[in-house]
Amino acid sequence: MTNKFKINRTNLSLWKGIAMVAGTFSFIICMLVLVNYIQINRIDPVNTEVINSLVDRLNDNPNDDQLREQIREMDLLVRKAYFTNQWQVKAGGYLFLFGIIVTAIALQLFYAGKRQLPQISEEEEENIILFREKARKWIVVGGFGMVGITMIFAFLTHKELGNQFTEAAKIAKAEKTENTQSDVPVVEVVGKEEIAEPVVEEKVAEEFKEETPKEETLVSVAKKEEVAVEKAKTNSYKGTYPTKEMMANFPSFRGPGGNAIAYQKNIPNEWDGASGKNILWKQPVPIHAYNSPVIWGNKLFLSGANATSREVYCYDRNNGKLLWTAKADQIPGSPANPPEVTPDTGHAASTVTTDGKSVFAVFSNGDLIAVDMSGKRQWAKNLGVPDNHYGHSSSLIVFEDKLIVQYDQKKNSKVMALSTSNGEEIWKTVRKVRVSWSSPVIVNNGGQVEVILAADPCIASYDAYTGKELWKIDCITGEVGPSVAYANGIVFALNEYASLVAIKPGEKSEILWEAYDYLSDVPSPVAYNDLLFVVTSYGAVACYNAKAGEILWEKEFDAGFYASPILADGKIYLMDRKGVMHIFKAEKEYVELATSSLGEKSDASPAFADGRVYIRGEKNLYCIGK
């Protein structure tokens, strides 16, 4: 036997061994994925008996802090187990595919090497060739079959996990609230009289010390686009954002820029809906919805909707008179039937926005409408029915002449800027993200205006002029509801069953720190100076050192929160689901200032103007002042 023949024999043994090891490895991985799928169907990873029993005990003993902490630790373990299981399913699929590829390559080399062995008779060679062809056929069929089976079970396991958490979330949320619809008749436009718009007081201008951007001259749309591109190239935004006018008003969800900061002063702390203390007026809202009030001048705007009607309301914020109602109907492309929504989202969860010239509103069926300050329709269009299993809730926001719309859904997610004057698309950026319920936040970061969005799997920033992606960092998972917060060059984002992250934005974005103790699925955080305030839907509030990520204080409340906290005059205004406003100082230690009851439930965030607080309750709109 020659040396060459010995080498070939050695190579054949090597490749045969590799093929056997890789094949065995692939088989084991396939079985593990199969067992994992069977376990998921037998065991509910969310509603465990241990946690349920602890919750029952806590209901009997609500003041047991040790038991409350034990539940939180168990909940954290469930979260970690859930995402570990997801990782195992994905990793198992990839490992199995890798094993099959190695097995196929090793078998191919093994058979190729056998061709170099000593000559045999023609009859034996034909038999070997026939056997080899059959073997290859069955190996290929069997291999692809195992790949298919494993991938199916991996997909089903992953989907089953997601479904169980989704259904658990739906059940939990459905138990928390019931959607009610008002029987108040639709109120049409009240006359044609206009309310005089207030002039921004000089003392407000002095407080902010910012120059008002010069009025843009009337140019063609094409010229505007050229100017926008040029501004983007120079990366030097010369104006101020939010503008002085925006800060004097409350133009969008969570205030100017959507960053949960109000710039008004002398805001009252104490009121009582039952006795009428400091309640200046109270007015019913025709159709119930969960969006929050916005304010420009003497006018306050809301929207309401149900399965058959979609409306925008304008109130005189001084006396509560309903000035006009604008209907969002007869819109080209609008679907005949409304989409299915959950009771705690409804058909008008998105807060309207205004630039002082127009009011913009979007609804669950994708209808988007713009009306002027007297309620006259300017334009309307349908964006396509959102593929969203709870209902669309991302709020609108305006930057200069652009209406920013975050449209994250199960397929074809995107962010776009529409012309405020005619609704035409200025730019659109496709996003590779999953469905989300968060809203855009606009910040001026180092002379560049950024639109910052949150959705699984990333926090991403876009140029407000062009829609170009500026930076992106994968750091968030799950069904994202909270919007981001921003202060001192740091972006903060969080989500339930994920984590809280502090991000240094920019071309080289990075995570500065990460925490897991307090997470939210609905309320958004607020950042102020070196402090970050995080609110959870189950009733806990925590204050973090914004730079280091250390918890400075934590506080448990009896009722949960859906409304987002708003910072105003150095104080945090936080409305719980029972309609009680918790007011405390925005400081390193918890200092309670007041606890004021509205007299009815509320999930809306407050709005502020001229020393007054405006709150949307379950049925009524309130104005609170001294």
XYZ file of C-alpha atoms in Angstrom:
626
model
C 0.000 0.000 0.000
C 1.504 3.354 -1.066
C 1.952 6.405 1.154
C -0.569 8.258 -1.020
C -3.164 5.575 -0.368
C -2.465 5.792 3.388
C -2.981 9.562 3.286
C -6.243 9.169 1.418
C -7.420 6.625 3.973
C -6.556 9.063 6.763
C -8.426 11.920 5.057
C -11.441 9.701 4.480
C -11.540 8.744 8.153
C -11.217 12.401 9.152
C -14.060 13.613 6.933
C -16.201 10.665 7.902
C -15.663 11.487 11.574
C -16.471 15.162 11.032
C -19.655 14.243 9.173
C -20.746 11.921 12.007
C -20.007 14.490 14.712
C -21.734 17.327 12.827
C -24.719 15.119 12.012
C -25.063 14.019 15.637
C -24.739 17.640 16.771
C -27.466 18.723 14.346
C -29.765 15.925 15.520
C -29.300 16.920 19.169
C -30.030 20.579 18.416
C -33.143 19.526 16.478
C -34.381 17.516 19.463
C -33.687 20.359 21.900
C -35.735 22.801 19.810
C -38.531 20.227 19.635
C -38.482 19.684 23.405
C -38.421 23.444 23.929
C -41.553 23.807 21.811
C -43.340 21.067 23.780
C -42.402 22.718 27.100
C -43.659 26.119 25.969
C -47.040 24.610 25.161
C -47.228 22.851 28.514
C -46.000 25.690 30.733
C -47.206 29.298 30.689
C -44.059 31.447 31.078
C -46.072 34.515 32.095
C -48.842 33.544 34.517
C -46.865 31.364 36.890
C -48.551 30.004 40.008
C -45.813 31.457 42.201
C -46.238 35.052 40.992
C -50.032 34.794 40.956
C -50.089 33.547 44.528
C -47.740 36.340 45.627
C -49.957 38.922 43.927
C -52.993 37.519 45.727
C -51.144 37.814 49.021
C -50.162 41.397 48.209
C -53.805 42.281 47.516
C -54.609 41.075 51.016
C -51.596 42.909 52.500
C -50.974 46.010 50.313
C -48.492 47.502 52.819
C -46.159 44.497 52.776
C -43.057 46.072 51.161
C -41.028 42.884 51.499
C -43.654 40.924 49.555
C -43.803 43.691 46.916
C -40.020 43.451 46.463
C -40.243 39.669 46.183
C -42.829 40.023 43.383
C -40.584 42.495 41.566
C -37.627 40.077 41.771
C -39.764 37.203 40.493
C -41.028 39.391 37.661
C -37.439 40.242 36.715
C -36.598 36.540 36.616
C -39.568 35.908 34.315
C -38.356 38.645 31.980
C -34.841 37.226 31.876
C -36.190 33.723 31.288
C -38.374 34.963 28.449
C -35.581 36.681 26.566
C -33.145 33.847 27.326
C -35.646 31.449 25.771
C -35.963 33.666 22.720
C -32.189 33.762 22.377
C -31.960 29.978 22.733
C -34.541 29.425 19.998
C -32.767 31.745 17.570
C -29.318 30.418 18.445
C -30.559 26.821 18.141
C -31.846 27.466 14.636
C -28.545 28.973 13.529
C -26.478 26.192 15.156
C -28.599 23.528 13.508
C -28.202 25.140 10.102
C -24.454 25.395 10.665
C -24.280 21.715 11.647
C -26.148 20.628 8.503
C -23.802 22.678 6.307
C -20.705 21.139 7.954
C -22.210 17.667 7.597
C -22.935 18.211 3.903
C -19.409 19.532 3.205
C -17.750 16.676 5.106
C -19.809 14.044 3.234
C -19.001 15.662 -0.091
C -15.259 15.589 0.653
C -15.532 12.024 1.921
C -17.144 10.790 -1.302
C -14.752 12.833 -3.419
C -11.817 11.183 -1.659
C -13.146 7.703 -2.311
C -12.816 8.332 -6.032
C -9.021 8.348 -5.586
C -8.906 4.814 -4.148
C -7.529 1.840 -6.189
C -9.374 0.716 -9.345
C -12.252 -1.739 -9.037
C -14.312 -3.649 -11.560
C -16.831 -1.869 -13.752
C -19.760 -3.746 -12.222
C -18.684 -2.840 -8.699
C -18.120 0.756 -9.744
C -21.649 0.989 -11.189
C -23.099 -0.426 -7.983
C -21.094 2.056 -5.914
C -22.165 4.975 -8.098
C -25.800 3.925 -7.849
C -25.507 3.550 -4.082
C -23.731 6.895 -3.824
C -26.452 8.675 -5.782
C -29.168 7.171 -3.613
C -27.240 8.021 -0.454
C -26.757 11.603 -1.552
C -30.423 11.873 -2.439
C -31.562 10.681 0.967
C -28.966 12.770 2.754
C -30.173 15.877 0.941
C -33.852 15.035 1.507
C -33.268 14.130 5.135
C -31.087 17.160 5.759
C -33.570 19.604 4.281
C -36.352 17.829 6.119
C -34.578 18.250 9.455
C -33.803 21.875 8.655
C -37.440 22.498 7.789
C -38.768 20.750 10.889
C -36.342 22.567 13.181
C -37.046 25.954 11.636
C -40.801 25.353 11.926
C -40.540 24.450 15.591
C -38.159 27.337 16.222
C -40.627 29.721 14.562
C -43.589 28.252 16.425
C -41.725 28.425 19.736
C -40.711 32.032 19.148
C -44.232 32.929 18.000
C -45.818 31.051 20.889
C -43.722 33.010 23.382
C -44.674 36.279 21.756
C -48.351 35.314 21.597
C -48.448 34.313 25.248
C -46.912 37.596 26.361
C -49.137 39.562 23.980
C -52.291 37.837 25.188
C -51.228 38.271 28.808
C -50.671 41.959 28.174
C -54.050 42.301 26.480
C -55.845 40.555 29.342
C -54.032 42.608 31.966
C -54.745 45.861 30.173
C -58.371 44.939 29.475
C -58.896 44.253 33.181
C -57.491 47.647 34.070
C -59.875 49.800 32.057
C -63.111 49.771 30.074
C -63.714 51.981 27.099
C -66.688 54.289 27.452
C -68.354 56.360 24.770
C -70.188 59.605 25.393
C -73.774 60.111 24.266
C -73.255 63.869 23.944
C -74.378 64.934 20.445
C -71.836 66.257 17.948
C -71.396 70.003 18.243
C -70.841 71.781 14.942
C -68.779 74.920 14.398
C -70.036 77.687 16.677
C -70.297 80.795 14.566
C -67.449 82.378 12.660
C -66.124 84.610 15.381
C -62.438 84.395 16.147
C -60.856 84.675 19.546
C -57.967 87.083 19.650
C -54.657 85.323 19.942
C -52.653 86.537 22.944
C -49.373 88.307 22.483
C -46.451 86.518 24.125
C -45.545 88.507 27.209
C -42.171 90.224 27.302
C -41.271 88.549 30.575
C -41.637 85.144 28.932
C -39.187 86.215 26.254
C -36.736 87.399 28.855
C -36.866 84.098 30.730
C -35.723 82.028 27.781
C -33.255 84.536 26.248
C -33.548 83.082 22.786
C -33.805 84.775 19.461
C -36.947 84.192 17.414
C -36.101 82.556 14.056
C -36.604 84.976 11.186
C -39.734 84.494 9.096
C -39.019 82.398 6.018
C -39.744 84.274 2.820
C -42.330 82.897 0.426
C -40.543 80.633 -2.012
C -41.525 77.690 -4.129
C -41.669 74.167 -2.723
C -38.619 73.227 -4.764
C -36.675 76.147 -3.338
C -37.661 75.122 0.198
C -36.330 71.641 -0.412
C -33.041 73.090 -1.664
C -32.776 75.212 1.468
C -33.524 72.157 3.615
C -30.833 70.080 1.925
C -28.339 72.917 2.248
C -29.098 73.270 5.953
C -28.601 69.537 6.393
C -25.241 69.667 4.623
C -23.914 72.485 6.771
C -25.119 70.709 9.924
C -25.601 74.064 11.622
C -29.157 74.861 12.615
C -29.157 78.570 13.437
C -32.589 78.795 15.043
C -33.743 77.728 18.476
C -35.758 74.612 19.169
C -38.146 74.630 20.825
C -38.925 78.157 19.685
C -40.025 80.957 21.990
C -43.597 80.654 20.701
C -43.643 76.908 21.350
C -42.389 77.401 24.901
C -45.073 79.996 25.564
C -47.682 77.411 24.491
C -48.113 73.637 24.776
C -48.326 72.489 21.130
C -47.931 68.698 21.265
C -47.975 65.560 23.373
C -45.607 66.065 26.328
C -45.152 69.708 25.396
C -42.722 71.510 23.063
C -40.604 68.973 21.168
C -42.394 66.105 22.948
C -39.741 66.093 25.693
C -42.096 66.332 28.740
C -40.964 69.818 29.780
C -43.338 72.777 30.201
C -41.976 76.319 30.446
C -44.844 77.982 32.311
C -44.533 79.375 35.835
C -46.755 79.776 38.914
C -48.568 76.481 38.352
C -51.020 75.555 41.151
C -50.386 72.479 43.263
C -53.675 71.976 45.054
C -57.198 71.345 43.777
C -60.147 69.077 44.422
C -62.690 68.009 41.826
C -65.313 66.946 44.360
C -65.483 70.256 46.232
C -64.562 72.426 43.247
C -61.471 73.890 44.916
C -59.359 75.699 42.278
C -61.490 74.158 39.482
C -62.043 77.155 37.193
C -64.252 75.257 34.756
C -65.256 71.736 33.760
C -66.734 70.729 30.397
C -67.765 67.351 28.907
C -65.925 65.966 25.895
C -68.339 64.623 23.235
C -66.471 61.374 22.421
C -64.174 59.589 24.827
C -60.511 59.059 23.912
C -57.133 58.751 25.611
C -55.252 61.588 23.911
C -54.042 64.615 25.874
C -54.844 68.332 25.438
C -52.606 70.733 23.493
C -52.742 74.521 23.650
C -51.983 77.483 21.419
C -52.962 80.943 22.543
C -56.504 80.974 23.916
C -57.440 77.699 22.248
C -57.226 74.140 23.507
C -57.477 71.127 21.183
C -58.485 67.479 21.645
C -59.729 64.663 19.474
C -62.291 61.940 20.021
C -63.332 58.880 18.061
C -65.248 55.626 18.131
C -66.031 52.992 15.509
C -68.188 55.371 13.466
C -67.042 58.945 14.158
C -63.714 60.799 14.226
C -63.624 64.410 15.434
C -61.336 67.274 16.465
C -62.483 69.702 19.196
C -61.498 73.264 19.954
C -62.270 74.858 23.352
C -61.842 78.366 24.618
C -59.327 77.641 27.341
C -60.443 80.669 29.369
C -64.080 79.641 29.904
C -64.349 76.066 28.560
C -66.746 76.887 25.725
C -66.659 74.379 22.848
C -65.928 76.618 19.866
C -66.043 74.102 17.028
C -65.992 70.457 16.047
C -64.229 69.317 12.876
C -65.216 65.926 11.474
C -62.680 63.637 9.850
C -64.979 62.064 7.266
C -65.256 61.576 3.492
C -61.485 61.156 3.204
C -60.246 59.450 0.006
C -58.848 55.990 0.749
C -60.437 55.774 4.176
C -61.480 52.153 4.916
C -65.164 51.257 5.096
C -64.699 49.422 8.393
C -62.530 50.571 11.320
C -59.660 48.368 12.521
C -59.933 46.335 15.702
C -58.488 48.122 18.731
C -58.182 47.292 22.413
C -60.346 49.138 24.993
C -57.386 50.982 26.543
C -56.169 52.318 23.182
C -59.336 53.151 21.282
C -59.666 54.953 17.967
C -58.042 58.262 18.962
C -55.078 57.527 21.212
C -52.748 59.848 19.287
C -52.553 63.401 20.634
C -53.109 66.174 18.084
C -50.489 68.847 17.396
C -50.545 72.474 16.259
C -48.159 75.092 14.895
C -50.433 78.009 15.703
C -51.759 78.080 12.136
C -53.270 74.603 11.783
C -54.290 71.638 13.905
C -53.367 68.087 12.847
C -54.976 64.834 14.006
C -54.547 61.154 13.110
C -56.871 58.254 13.950
C -56.768 54.461 14.266
C -57.809 53.851 10.644
C -54.967 55.961 9.230
C -57.087 59.045 8.509
C -55.028 62.233 8.879
C -56.693 65.645 8.865
C -55.500 69.266 8.987
C -57.841 72.118 9.908
C -57.181 75.818 10.429
C -57.654 77.567 13.760
C -61.347 78.178 12.999
C -62.040 74.496 12.264
C -62.110 74.702 8.454
C -60.572 71.676 6.744
C -57.337 72.439 4.864
C -56.457 68.936 3.684
C -56.987 65.297 4.570
C -55.561 61.954 3.490
C -55.434 58.326 4.515
C -52.005 56.909 5.357
C -53.156 53.286 5.110
C -54.706 51.297 7.940
C -51.982 50.710 10.560
C -51.134 47.028 10.993
C -51.263 47.313 14.762
C -52.868 44.801 17.120
C -53.648 47.304 19.924
C -54.442 50.357 17.821
C -52.350 53.268 16.564
C -51.202 55.658 19.312
C -48.099 57.496 18.077
C -48.708 61.228 18.441
C -47.931 63.902 15.854
C -45.392 66.716 16.102
C -44.436 69.714 13.937
C -41.005 71.017 12.991
C -41.098 74.255 11.000
C -43.248 73.433 7.919
C -43.084 69.654 8.437
C -45.577 67.379 10.157
C -43.602 64.417 11.538
C -45.456 61.089 11.548
C -44.063 57.927 13.157
C -45.801 54.977 11.487
C -44.262 51.833 12.955
C -46.325 48.728 12.272
C -45.938 44.999 11.702
C -44.886 45.557 8.090
C -43.642 48.602 6.167
C -42.677 50.727 9.166
C -41.627 54.280 8.323
C -41.195 57.818 9.545
C -42.233 60.669 7.274
C -42.496 64.431 7.036
C -45.578 65.903 5.368
C -46.039 69.492 4.302
C -48.129 71.313 6.882
C -49.709 73.418 4.126
C -50.958 70.678 1.788
C -50.078 67.251 3.225
C -47.665 66.341 0.433
C -44.775 64.085 1.351
C -41.499 65.980 1.850
C -39.464 62.940 2.873
C -39.999 59.354 3.977
C -37.565 56.905 5.577
C -38.287 53.181 5.755
C -37.526 51.687 9.166
C -36.537 48.084 9.842
C -38.368 47.910 13.156
C -41.343 46.134 14.669
C -44.659 47.729 15.576
C -44.465 50.392 18.296
C -46.736 52.822 20.155
C -44.179 55.480 21.079
C -44.108 59.063 19.772
C -41.352 61.132 18.147
C -39.200 63.514 20.161
C -37.398 66.419 18.460
C -34.191 67.877 19.924
C -31.570 70.389 18.845
C -28.374 68.461 19.510
C -25.239 70.426 18.760
C -26.738 72.519 15.985
C -28.500 69.585 14.323
C -32.228 69.015 14.705
C -32.921 65.313 15.290
C -36.136 63.304 15.285
C -35.561 60.495 17.801
C -37.741 57.374 17.708
C -37.994 54.205 19.794
C -39.068 50.781 18.490
C -37.826 47.207 18.754
C -34.891 46.703 18.196
C -33.381 50.201 18.224
C -33.310 53.835 19.189
C -32.723 55.819 16.004
C -32.246 59.465 15.029
C -33.201 61.157 11.761
C -32.363 64.529 10.242
C -35.504 66.651 10.609
C -34.878 68.297 7.213
C -34.123 65.271 5.048
C -35.119 62.140 6.978
C -31.593 60.768 6.694
C -30.694 58.343 9.472
C -28.078 60.028 11.655
C -27.395 57.234 14.119
C -28.950 54.027 15.402
C -28.201 51.693 18.267
C -29.846 48.312 18.947
C -30.753 48.322 22.621
C -34.503 47.833 23.098
C -36.944 44.962 22.640
C -40.600 44.093 23.007
C -43.748 46.093 22.376
C -42.365 49.594 22.826
C -44.783 52.204 24.175
C -42.721 54.843 26.026
C -41.086 57.676 24.091
C -37.518 58.754 24.795
C -36.336 61.579 27.050
C -33.419 63.931 26.399
C -31.240 66.205 28.531
C -27.659 67.476 28.426
C -26.706 65.517 25.323
C -28.000 62.148 26.605
C -30.968 60.155 25.271
C -32.870 57.894 27.678
C -35.061 54.998 26.556
C -36.775 52.065 28.245
C -39.419 49.394 27.850
C -41.064 46.701 29.950
C -39.322 43.304 29.774
C -36.243 45.006 28.327
C -34.032 47.593 30.039
C -33.441 51.275 30.743
C -30.567 52.696 28.683
C -28.714 55.994 28.610
C -27.302 56.716 25.164
C -24.654 59.117 23.977
C -26.043 60.164 20.571
C -24.035 60.995 17.499
C -22.096 59.331 14.713
C -20.387 57.122 17.294
C -23.400 56.512 19.495
C -22.881 54.299 22.524
C -24.666 53.067 25.628
C -23.402 54.917 28.696
C -25.208 52.779 31.266
C -28.053 50.289 31.555
C -30.480 49.348 34.352
C -33.265 46.818 34.912
C -34.948 47.763 38.187
C -37.764 50.046 37.014
C -39.248 49.671 33.545
C -42.366 51.029 31.882
C -44.737 49.783 29.193
C -46.801 52.993 28.871
C -45.530 56.168 30.660
C -42.497 57.917 29.194
C -39.605 59.178 31.357
C -38.549 62.798 31.867
C -34.970 64.086 32.213
C -33.962 67.322 33.908
C -30.434 68.553 34.597
C -28.619 65.503 36.012
C -31.796 63.681 37.039
C -33.943 61.091 35.281
C -37.445 60.259 36.511
C -38.893 56.880 35.540
C -42.556 55.970 36.071
C -43.948 52.438 35.814
C -47.495 51.476 34.935
C -47.840 49.411 38.127
C -47.255 52.395 40.429
C -43.535 52.773 41.133
C -41.485 55.925 40.531
C -37.691 56.127 40.629
C -35.195 58.961 40.323
C -31.820 58.154 38.753
C -28.530 59.952 38.540
C -28.716 60.637 34.794
C -24.954 60.426 34.280
C -24.089 57.391 36.400
C -27.336 55.392 36.409
C -27.544 55.142 40.198
C -30.958 55.144 41.879
C -31.267 58.202 44.109
C -34.757 57.477 45.441
C -37.769 55.271 44.779
C -41.415 55.602 45.731
C -44.408 53.266 45.552
C -47.918 54.610 44.884
C -51.247 52.846 45.370
C -52.550 53.372 41.824
C -50.773 52.718 38.546
C -49.824 55.229 35.857
C -50.581 55.530 32.140
C -50.051 59.298 31.897
C -46.510 60.546 31.401
C -44.900 62.854 33.974
C -44.427 66.501 32.964
C -41.824 68.846 34.433
C -43.114 72.375 35.107
C -41.605 75.112 37.276
C -39.122 72.719 38.902
C -41.890 70.251 39.825
C -43.031 66.895 38.455
C -46.753 66.579 37.740
C -47.760 62.918 37.597
C -51.373 61.795 37.134
C -52.333 58.296 38.306
C -55.109 56.206 36.777
C -57.585 57.149 39.523
C -57.305 60.827 38.604
C -55.005 61.852 41.446
C -52.145 64.211 40.571
C -48.950 63.557 42.525
C -46.757 66.651 42.635
C -43.190 66.474 43.932
C -39.962 68.396 43.547
C -37.585 67.518 40.722
C -34.717 66.956 43.128
C -32.315 64.261 44.350
C -34.570 63.505 47.332
C -38.289 62.808 47.199
C -40.184 65.823 48.486
C -43.952 65.648 48.077
C -45.653 68.988 47.477
C -49.276 67.972 47.067
C -51.704 65.210 46.148
C -54.705 66.608 44.294
C -57.760 64.667 43.148
C -59.602 65.334 39.892
C -62.741 63.452 40.910
C -62.718 61.058 37.940
C -60.302 58.632 36.296
C -57.689 59.890 33.860
C -54.958 58.425 31.658
C -54.039 61.693 29.909
C -50.952 63.816 30.489
C -51.595 67.414 31.635
C -51.073 70.594 29.605
C -50.059 74.000 30.993
C -50.695 77.663 30.098
C -50.551 80.991 31.998
C -50.433 79.527 35.492
C -53.144 76.952 34.791
C -53.298 73.166 34.431
C -55.556 71.501 31.850
C -56.469 67.859 32.330
C -58.588 65.484 30.302
C -60.531 63.114 32.505
C -62.489 60.037 31.506
C -65.518 62.161 30.560
C -64.669 65.817 31.182
C -62.051 68.453 30.460
C -60.815 70.494 33.452
C -59.158 73.858 33.875
C -57.341 74.317 37.190
C -56.006 77.616 38.495
C -55.844 79.926 41.443
